[in-house]
Coordinates of C-alpha atoms in Angstrom, one line a residue:
M1 CA 98.5 156.2 124.7
G2 CA 99.6 157.1 128.4
E3 CA 96.9 154.5 129.8
K4 CA 98.4 150.4 131.5
V5 CA 96.0 148.0 129.5
V6 CA 96.1 144.3 129.3
A7 CA 96.6 143.0 125.4
G8 CA 92.5 141.1 125.0
A9 CA 90.1 140.3 123.0
F10 CA 87.2 142.0 122.5
D11 CA 83.5 141.0 122.1
L12 CA 80.1 142.5 121.4
S13 CA 78.6 143.0 124.6
D14 CA 82.7 144.4 125.8
R15 CA 81.8 147.4 123.0
Q16 CA 77.9 148.0 124.3
R17 CA 78.5 147.7 128.1
Y18 CA 81.8 151.2 126.3
R19 CA 80.1 152.4 124.6
A20 CA 77.4 153.5 127.6
K21 CA 80.8 153.7 130.1
L22 CA 81.7 156.6 127.8
Q23 CA 77.8 157.9 127.6
Q24 CA 78.2 158.0 131.5
C25 CA 81.2 160.2 131.6
L26 CA 80.4 162.5 129.7
E27 CA 77.6 162.9 131.4
G28 CA 79.9 163.3 134.8
L29 CA 81.6 165.4 132.8
R30 CA 78.5 168.0 132.3
R31 CA 77.3 167.7 135.3
L32 CA 81.6 168.8 137.2
L33 CA 81.4 171.5 134.4
D34 CA 78.1 172.6 135.4
E35 CA 78.9 172.5 139.3
E36 CA 82.2 174.2 138.6
R37 CA 84.4 171.9 140.6
F38 CA 87.7 172.3 139.1
E39 CA 90.7 173.2 140.2
R40 CA 90.9 177.2 140.2
P41 CA 93.9 179.1 138.2
R42 CA 97.6 177.2 139.0
N43 CA 99.4 179.0 135.6
L44 CA 100.7 175.4 135.0
M45 CA 102.7 173.8 131.6
G46 CA 104.2 171.0 131.0
L47 CA 106.5 169.6 128.8
E48 CA 106.9 165.9 126.7
I49 CA 109.9 165.6 124.4
E50 CA 109.7 161.8 121.8
L51 CA 112.9 160.8 120.9
N52 CA 115.2 159.0 118.9
L53 CA 117.7 156.6 119.6
A54 CA 120.2 155.6 116.6
G55 CA 123.9 154.1 116.3
R56 CA 126.7 156.3 115.3
D57 CA 126.9 155.9 111.8
G58 CA 123.2 157.6 112.2
S59 CA 121.3 154.6 112.1
P60 CA 118.4 154.0 113.8
R61 CA 118.6 151.0 116.9
M62 CA 116.2 149.3 118.5
L63 CA 117.4 149.0 122.5
N64 CA 114.6 151.7 124.0
A65 CA 113.8 148.3 126.7
Q66 CA 117.8 148.3 127.2
V67 CA 118.3 152.1 127.2
L68 CA 115.4 152.6 130.2
E69 CA 116.9 150.2 132.0
K70 CA 119.7 152.3 131.9
I71 CA 118.5 155.2 132.7
A72 CA 116.1 154.3 135.7
S73 CA 113.9 157.2 135.7
R74 CA 110.3 157.6 136.0
D75 CA 111.5 160.8 133.6
F76 CA 112.0 158.7 130.7
Q77 CA 108.8 156.1 129.3
T78 CA 108.6 153.9 126.2
E79 CA 106.8 155.2 123.1
L80 CA 106.2 153.6 119.8
A81 CA 108.7 151.9 118.4
M82 CA 111.7 150.1 119.8
F83 CA 113.6 152.8 118.6
N84 CA 111.6 156.1 120.1
L85 CA 111.8 157.2 123.9
E86 CA 109.9 159.8 125.4
V87 CA 110.8 162.3 128.1
N88 CA 108.4 163.8 130.2
I89 CA 108.5 167.0 132.7
A90 CA 107.0 167.7 135.2
P91 CA 104.5 170.9 135.4
H92 CA 105.6 174.6 136.5
R93 CA 104.4 177.6 136.7
L94 CA 104.3 180.1 133.7
G95 CA 105.9 183.3 135.3
G96 CA 110.0 184.2 135.9
R97 CA 112.5 182.4 134.6
V98 CA 110.8 179.7 133.4
F99 CA 112.5 178.5 130.4
D100 CA 116.4 178.9 132.3
R101 CA 114.9 176.6 134.7
L102 CA 113.1 174.6 132.2
A103 CA 116.1 174.3 129.8
E104 CA 118.7 173.3 131.9
E105 CA 115.9 170.0 133.5
L106 CA 116.0 169.4 130.1
R107 CA 120.1 169.8 128.4
T108 CA 120.5 167.5 132.0
S109 CA 118.3 164.9 131.6
L110 CA 118.8 164.3 128.5
A111 CA 122.7 164.4 128.3
Y112 CA 122.4 162.0 131.4
A113 CA 120.4 159.4 128.4
H114 CA 122.9 160.3 126.7
R115 CA 125.6 158.5 128.8
K116 CA 124.0 156.0 129.7
A117 CA 122.4 155.3 125.7
G118 CA 126.2 154.9 124.6
E119 CA 127.0 151.9 127.0
V120 CA 124.4 150.3 124.7
D121 CA 126.0 151.8 121.3
A122 CA 123.4 154.5 120.6
G123 CA 122.5 158.5 121.3
I124 CA 119.4 160.3 121.7
V125 CA 118.9 161.9 118.7
M126 CA 116.1 164.5 118.8
I127 CA 114.1 165.3 115.7
G128 CA 111.0 165.0 114.4
I129 CA 111.4 162.3 111.7
L130 CA 115.4 160.5 112.3
P131 CA 116.3 161.3 108.2
T132 CA 118.0 157.4 107.8
L133 CA 114.5 155.1 108.6
D134 CA 113.7 152.8 106.1
R135 CA 110.7 150.5 105.4
D136 CA 112.0 147.6 107.2
D137 CA 112.6 149.8 110.4
L138 CA 108.7 150.5 110.5
V139 CA 107.7 147.4 110.7
S140 CA 105.1 145.9 113.8
S141 CA 108.6 142.9 114.8
N142 CA 110.1 146.4 115.9
L143 CA 106.9 148.3 118.5
S144 CA 108.0 148.0 121.8
D145 CA 107.2 144.8 123.8
V146 CA 103.9 147.1 125.7
D147 CA 100.3 145.5 125.6
R148 CA 98.8 148.6 125.2
Y149 CA 100.9 149.5 121.8
T150 CA 100.1 145.5 120.3
L151 CA 96.3 146.4 121.3
L152 CA 96.8 149.9 119.7
N153 CA 97.8 148.7 116.1
D154 CA 95.9 145.0 116.8
Q155 CA 92.1 147.5 117.0
I156 CA 93.7 150.0 114.2
V157 CA 94.7 147.0 111.4
A158 CA 91.2 145.6 112.0
A159 CA 89.0 148.6 112.0
R160 CA 90.5 149.5 108.7
G161 CA 90.7 145.7 107.3
E162 CA 93.6 146.5 104.8
D163 CA 96.6 147.6 104.8
F164 CA 97.7 151.6 105.3
T165 CA 98.5 153.1 102.4
L166 CA 101.0 155.6 102.9
D167 CA 101.3 159.0 99.9
I168 CA 102.3 162.1 99.9
D169 CA 103.6 163.7 97.8
G170 CA 106.1 166.7 98.2
V171 CA 109.3 168.4 97.0
E172 CA 109.7 163.9 96.0
H173 CA 106.7 161.1 95.6
L174 CA 106.4 158.7 98.3
R175 CA 103.8 155.6 97.9
C176 CA 103.9 152.8 99.6
T177 CA 102.2 150.4 102.0
S178 CA 102.6 149.0 105.8
R179 CA 100.4 146.4 107.7
S180 CA 100.5 147.9 110.6
I181 CA 100.8 151.7 112.5
A182 CA 104.5 151.5 112.9
P183 CA 105.5 153.7 110.3
E184 CA 103.3 156.3 113.3
A185 CA 106.5 155.9 115.1
A186 CA 108.8 157.3 112.8
C187 CA 107.0 160.9 114.6
T188 CA 108.5 162.5 116.7
S189 CA 106.6 165.8 119.5
V190 CA 107.2 167.9 121.3
Q191 CA 104.0 167.7 123.2
L192 CA 103.0 170.5 125.4
H193 CA 100.7 171.4 128.0
L194 CA 98.5 174.0 128.6
Q195 CA 96.3 173.6 132.7
V196 CA 93.3 176.1 131.3
T197 CA 89.7 176.5 134.2
P198 CA 86.8 175.7 131.5
G199 CA 85.7 178.8 131.4
R200 CA 89.1 179.2 129.7
F201 CA 89.1 176.3 127.7
A202 CA 88.0 177.1 124.3
D203 CA 89.5 181.0 123.7
V204 CA 93.2 178.5 124.7
W205 CA 92.2 176.3 122.4
N206 CA 90.8 178.3 119.9
A207 CA 93.5 180.8 120.3
A208 CA 95.3 177.2 119.7
E209 CA 94.2 175.7 116.6
A210 CA 95.1 179.2 115.2
A211 CA 98.7 179.9 116.2
S212 CA 100.0 176.1 114.7
A213 CA 100.9 176.7 111.4
A214 CA 103.1 180.0 112.4
Q215 CA 103.7 177.1 114.9
I216 CA 104.7 174.7 111.6
A217 CA 106.8 177.4 110.3
V218 CA 109.0 178.2 112.5
G219 CA 109.5 174.7 113.5
A220 CA 109.3 172.2 111.0
N221 CA 111.7 169.2 111.3
S222 CA 110.7 166.5 109.5
P223 CA 111.1 166.9 105.5
F224 CA 112.3 163.4 105.3
L225 CA 111.1 160.0 105.1
F226 CA 112.8 156.7 103.7
G227 CA 115.0 158.5 101.7
R228 CA 112.1 160.7 100.1
E229 CA 112.1 164.5 100.9
L230 CA 108.7 165.4 101.6
W231 CA 107.4 168.2 103.0
R232 CA 108.7 170.6 105.2
E233 CA 107.2 169.1 108.2
S234 CA 106.5 165.6 107.1
R235 CA 105.0 164.1 110.8
P236 CA 101.4 165.8 109.8
P237 CA 100.5 163.8 107.0
L238 CA 101.9 160.8 107.9
F239 CA 100.2 160.8 111.0
Q240 CA 96.9 160.6 109.5
Q241 CA 97.9 158.4 106.9
S242 CA 99.5 155.4 109.8
T243 CA 96.8 155.2 111.8
D244 CA 93.9 156.2 109.1
T245 CA 91.5 153.6 110.7
R246 CA 88.5 154.5 107.1
P247 CA 89.3 152.9 104.2
P248 CA 89.3 154.2 100.9
E249 CA 85.5 154.1 100.5
L250 CA 84.4 155.8 104.3
Q251 CA 87.4 158.9 103.6
A252 CA 85.2 159.1 100.2
Q253 CA 81.8 159.1 102.6
G254 CA 84.0 162.3 104.2
V255 CA 84.3 160.2 107.5
R256 CA 86.8 161.9 110.1
P257 CA 89.7 160.7 110.6
R258 CA 91.4 160.7 114.1
T259 CA 94.5 162.2 113.3
W260 CA 92.7 165.1 112.5
F261 CA 93.0 169.6 112.2
G262 CA 89.6 169.6 113.7
E263 CA 86.7 170.9 111.5
R264 CA 85.0 174.2 113.5
W265 CA 85.5 176.8 116.6
I266 CA 83.9 175.7 119.8
S267 CA 82.7 177.4 122.9
S268 CA 83.2 174.8 125.1
A269 CA 85.5 172.2 126.0
Y270 CA 82.6 169.7 126.2
D271 CA 82.4 169.8 122.4
L272 CA 85.5 168.6 121.9
F273 CA 84.6 165.2 124.3
E274 CA 81.0 164.8 123.1
E275 CA 82.7 164.7 119.9
N276 CA 85.3 162.5 120.3
L277 CA 81.7 160.0 121.0
R278 CA 79.7 161.0 118.4
Y279 CA 82.7 161.0 115.5
F280 CA 84.8 157.4 116.6
P281 CA 84.1 154.4 117.8
A282 CA 86.3 152.7 120.9
L283 CA 89.7 150.8 119.6
L284 CA 90.4 149.5 123.6
P285 CA 86.9 149.1 124.8
I286 CA 88.1 148.5 128.4
C287 CA 86.1 149.6 130.8
D288 CA 87.1 150.8 134.4
D289 CA 84.9 149.1 137.5
E290 CA 83.7 153.1 138.7
D291 CA 80.3 154.2 138.5
P292 CA 81.0 157.8 137.4
L293 CA 77.5 159.1 137.8
A294 CA 77.3 157.3 141.6
V295 CA 80.6 158.7 142.5
L296 CA 79.4 162.6 141.8
D297 CA 76.1 161.8 143.6
A298 CA 78.3 160.4 146.9
G299 CA 80.0 164.3 147.0
D300 CA 83.4 162.8 145.1
V301 CA 85.2 163.5 142.0
P302 CA 85.0 160.6 139.3
K303 CA 88.5 160.0 137.3
L304 CA 86.2 159.6 133.7
A305 CA 88.5 156.0 132.7
E306 CA 86.4 155.2 129.3
L307 CA 85.9 158.7 128.5
V308 CA 90.2 159.0 129.1
L309 CA 91.4 156.3 127.0
H310 CA 89.0 156.7 124.5
N311 CA 90.4 160.5 124.9
G312 CA 93.6 159.1 124.3
T313 CA 92.9 157.3 120.5
V314 CA 91.7 160.5 118.9
Y315 CA 94.6 162.2 117.5
R316 CA 93.7 166.0 117.9
W317 CA 96.4 168.8 116.6
N318 CA 95.2 170.3 119.9
R319 CA 94.2 168.0 121.8
P320 CA 91.4 168.2 125.3
V321 CA 92.6 166.6 128.5
Y322 CA 90.8 165.5 131.2
G323 CA 92.6 164.8 134.2
L324 CA 92.5 164.3 138.5
V325 CA 95.5 165.0 140.9
D326 CA 94.9 164.7 144.9
G327 CA 91.5 164.1 144.3
V328 CA 91.1 167.5 142.3
P329 CA 89.8 167.2 138.4
H330 CA 91.3 170.0 135.6
L331 CA 91.6 170.8 131.9
R332 CA 94.4 171.0 129.5
V333 CA 95.4 171.6 126.4
E334 CA 97.6 169.2 125.1
N335 CA 99.2 171.0 121.5
R336 CA 101.1 168.8 119.8
V337 CA 101.7 169.5 116.9
L338 CA 105.4 170.6 116.7
P339 CA 108.2 168.3 115.8
A340 CA 111.2 167.3 118.5
G341 CA 114.7 168.8 119.3
P342 CA 116.3 170.2 117.3
T343 CA 118.3 171.3 120.7
V344 CA 116.5 172.6 124.0
V345 CA 116.9 176.3 123.5
D346 CA 114.9 175.4 120.1
V347 CA 112.5 174.1 121.9
L348 CA 112.2 176.3 124.7
A349 CA 112.0 178.9 122.4
N350 CA 108.7 177.3 120.2
A351 CA 107.4 177.1 123.9
A352 CA 107.8 180.5 124.5
F353 CA 106.2 181.3 121.5
Y354 CA 103.3 179.1 121.9
Y355 CA 103.2 179.9 125.1
G356 CA 102.5 183.5 124.8
L357 CA 101.4 183.6 121.4
V358 CA 97.9 182.0 122.8
R359 CA 97.4 184.3 125.2
A360 CA 97.1 186.9 123.5
L361 CA 95.1 185.3 121.0
A362 CA 92.5 184.0 123.8
E363 CA 92.8 187.5 125.3
E364 CA 91.7 189.5 122.4
S365 CA 88.7 191.7 122.4
R366 CA 87.8 190.8 119.1
P367 CA 89.4 187.0 118.8
V368 CA 91.0 186.2 115.8
W369 CA 88.9 182.8 115.2
T370 CA 85.8 185.8 115.2
K371 CA 87.4 187.3 111.9
L372 CA 89.5 184.1 110.0
P373 CA 86.9 180.8 108.9
F374 CA 88.0 177.7 110.8
E375 CA 88.4 176.7 107.0
A376 CA 91.3 179.1 106.5
A377 CA 93.2 178.0 109.6
A378 CA 93.2 174.3 109.0
A379 CA 94.0 175.3 105.1
N380 CA 97.3 177.1 106.7
F381 CA 98.2 174.2 108.9
D382 CA 98.3 171.9 106.0
A383 CA 100.2 175.1 103.7
A384 CA 102.7 175.2 106.7
C385 CA 103.9 171.5 107.1
R386 CA 104.2 171.9 103.0
H387 CA 106.3 174.9 103.4
G388 CA 107.3 175.7 106.9
I389 CA 109.4 178.8 106.8
D390 CA 108.0 179.5 103.3
A391 CA 104.8 179.3 104.2
R392 CA 101.6 182.4 103.3
F393 CA 98.6 181.8 105.1
T394 CA 95.2 183.4 104.9
W395 CA 94.8 185.9 107.7
P396 CA 92.3 189.0 108.8
R397 CA 94.1 192.0 107.7
R398 CA 94.3 195.1 110.3
G399 CA 92.9 198.1 110.1
R400 CA 89.5 199.9 109.4
Y401 CA 88.4 197.4 106.3
G402 CA 89.4 194.4 108.3
G403 CA 88.2 190.8 106.1
T404 CA 91.1 188.2 105.5
G405 CA 94.7 188.5 102.6
E406 CA 96.7 186.7 101.8
V407 CA 100.9 186.9 104.0
D408 CA 104.3 185.1 104.2
A409 CA 104.5 183.5 107.4
V410 CA 107.9 185.1 108.0
T411 CA 106.1 188.5 107.7
L412 CA 102.9 187.7 109.7
V413 CA 105.6 186.2 112.7
R414 CA 107.8 189.0 112.5
D415 CA 105.7 191.9 112.5
E416 CA 102.1 190.8 114.0
L417 CA 103.0 187.4 115.6
L418 CA 106.0 188.1 117.9
P419 CA 105.1 191.3 119.5
L420 CA 101.6 190.1 121.5
A421 CA 103.3 186.5 122.1
E422 CA 105.8 189.0 123.8
A423 CA 103.2 191.1 125.1
G424 CA 101.9 186.9 126.2
L425 CA 105.0 186.4 128.1
D426 CA 104.8 189.4 129.7
A427 CA 101.1 188.8 130.9
W428 CA 102.0 185.2 131.9
G429 CA 104.6 187.5 134.3
V430 CA 107.5 185.4 132.6
E431 CA 110.8 187.9 133.3
R432 CA 112.2 189.9 130.1
A433 CA 115.6 188.3 130.2
D434 CA 114.5 184.7 129.3
R435 CA 111.5 186.3 127.0
D436 CA 113.6 188.7 124.9
L437 CA 116.6 185.7 124.8
Y438 CA 113.3 182.7 122.8
L439 CA 111.6 185.1 121.1
G440 CA 114.6 186.3 120.0
I441 CA 115.9 182.9 119.1
I442 CA 112.3 182.7 116.5
E443 CA 113.2 186.3 114.6
E444 CA 116.4 185.2 113.8
R445 CA 115.0 182.5 112.0
C446 CA 112.6 184.3 110.7
R447 CA 115.6 187.0 109.6
R448 CA 117.5 184.0 108.1
R449 CA 114.9 182.0 107.3
V450 CA 116.4 179.0 108.4
N451 CA 114.6 176.2 110.6
G452 CA 115.2 172.5 110.9
A453 CA 113.5 171.5 108.2
S454 CA 115.6 174.1 106.0
W455 CA 118.7 172.4 107.5
Q456 CA 118.2 169.5 107.7
T457 CA 117.3 169.5 103.2
A458 CA 120.4 172.5 102.8
T459 CA 123.3 170.1 104.0
F460 CA 122.2 167.2 102.3
H461 CA 121.7 169.0 98.9
K462 CA 125.0 170.0 99.7
A463 CA 126.3 166.4 100.4
L464 CA 124.7 164.7 97.6
E465 CA 126.3 168.0 95.6
G466 CA 129.7 166.5 97.2
G467 CA 129.2 163.1 95.3
L468 CA 127.3 161.4 98.0
S469 CA 124.3 159.1 97.4
R470 CA 121.3 159.7 98.7
D471 CA 120.8 157.0 102.0
A472 CA 125.0 158.1 102.5
A473 CA 123.8 161.6 102.1
L474 CA 120.8 161.0 104.8
A475 CA 123.7 159.2 107.2
A476 CA 125.9 162.0 106.7
T477 CA 122.8 164.7 107.2
T478 CA 122.1 162.8 110.4
R479 CA 125.7 161.9 112.0
R480 CA 125.9 166.3 112.0
Y481 CA 122.6 167.0 113.4
A482 CA 123.2 164.9 115.9
E483 CA 126.7 166.1 116.5
L484 CA 125.4 169.5 116.7
M485 CA 122.0 169.0 117.9
H486 CA 124.0 167.7 122.1
L487 CA 126.9 171.6 121.0
G488 CA 123.2 173.1 122.2
D489 CA 124.0 176.4 119.4
P490 CA 119.6 177.0 118.2
V491 CA 119.5 175.8 114.9
H492 CA 119.8 179.5 112.9
T493 CA 122.9 179.6 113.8
W494 CA 124.0 175.8 112.4
P495 CA 126.7 175.6 109.6
V496 CA 125.4 174.5 106.4
G497 CA 126.6 170.9 104.7
M498 CA 129.6 169.1 106.7
P499 CA 133.2 170.1 107.4
E500 CA 136.2 169.5 106.5
A501 CA 137.1 166.1 108.3
A502 CA 133.4 164.6 108.4
R503 CA 133.9 165.0 104.0
A504 CA 138.1 163.3 103.6
A505 CA 136.3 160.6 106.0

């Protein structure tokens, strides 16, 4: 959500003025694109990770304000609920040993934050959804004490006009209601940014959309919510339903959800920003004093503040981002599909796979999106969320006959996508040692058919078989996960179940 806003009421004139300013911003973006005012290629990537705070018992701790005060670093920020934090890593140039450098920075930052959290009897857990979360944890009174979260909650609740329904039918079926957007805070993710030129943006975004299902298949890490075993990656349905401004009647009419995969391949970054204005009413109609067209007429570059704010309230899984650094505008693709965790090396393996694969897919002479219907890419994404590493996808066939066929995720990743990711990392100039180490982790997950979600569910069921109740098994699984997460070995090497000392306890 990103923007500092001040809570307050909005009237009709606020919304009318905001709509007019959005149109001015969109025209300003069009002019910037037409005039080729954007920054030259810099091969920059960025990384954000959302985190959970939990106690020694594995339960969430509502202490982010206290922990942030202890950490006292601008790299760490609040997130939606009091048991959430976010760490932001400064942009890095893709190339060389970038992933090893990022791994060292992340280990240092997370270890420091974990020590500081320990001073208030909490700890850092990097996981897609904390298995011990209860419905009573995800209520409006546990939202972070920040105006923008309160205001966003109030506006989404008002737009919907009734309670939110969570209905996720997976291994088990969860159906419940919420009076606020607080359940969205259960979703903690990794956000991968890639700065691209306008001419490359559409190819990179399309490639990211096509790659998203494979990312989820190998990286799923969110199988539990409110004590139920749901999808292998339950964040996407939870996020969509917990921020859904559409009552059932609007859903039946086909109105788009604010959290969505999209509905078409694009030809320009402009397409996505224009769709955001055309399909989604403003949630935070807060106007800046800037006149973007007058700024352009004067030869300067506008902030496009209203466009940026509105874009931040449309939760695409691959989101366009407009930014301004030192007076120079740039565009980024923000990839939001991955859950947090399990370990730093797992996060960096997921990142290496993404950046390599997107580069290679975007540069193919006959790109995948010219051969794969968008509806199939969306269905692949859904299948990956439901089934994780056991998913099956529709994918273009290789060879002279063409068309599409069905393939299991592991075969697709090992035989086709990992070689592409390897070539993409080579094109970025990533050193072979980094490339082989991190892509090797993805290959091993495929070989063993193990990711964070499969480890969590296997360990949970083993705890149940050992005689623990469901709540006790979820708590034990969370404690063991946190222990192994901080040891730092990749998840495909983790032993399933509890050590003897834990079982005896």
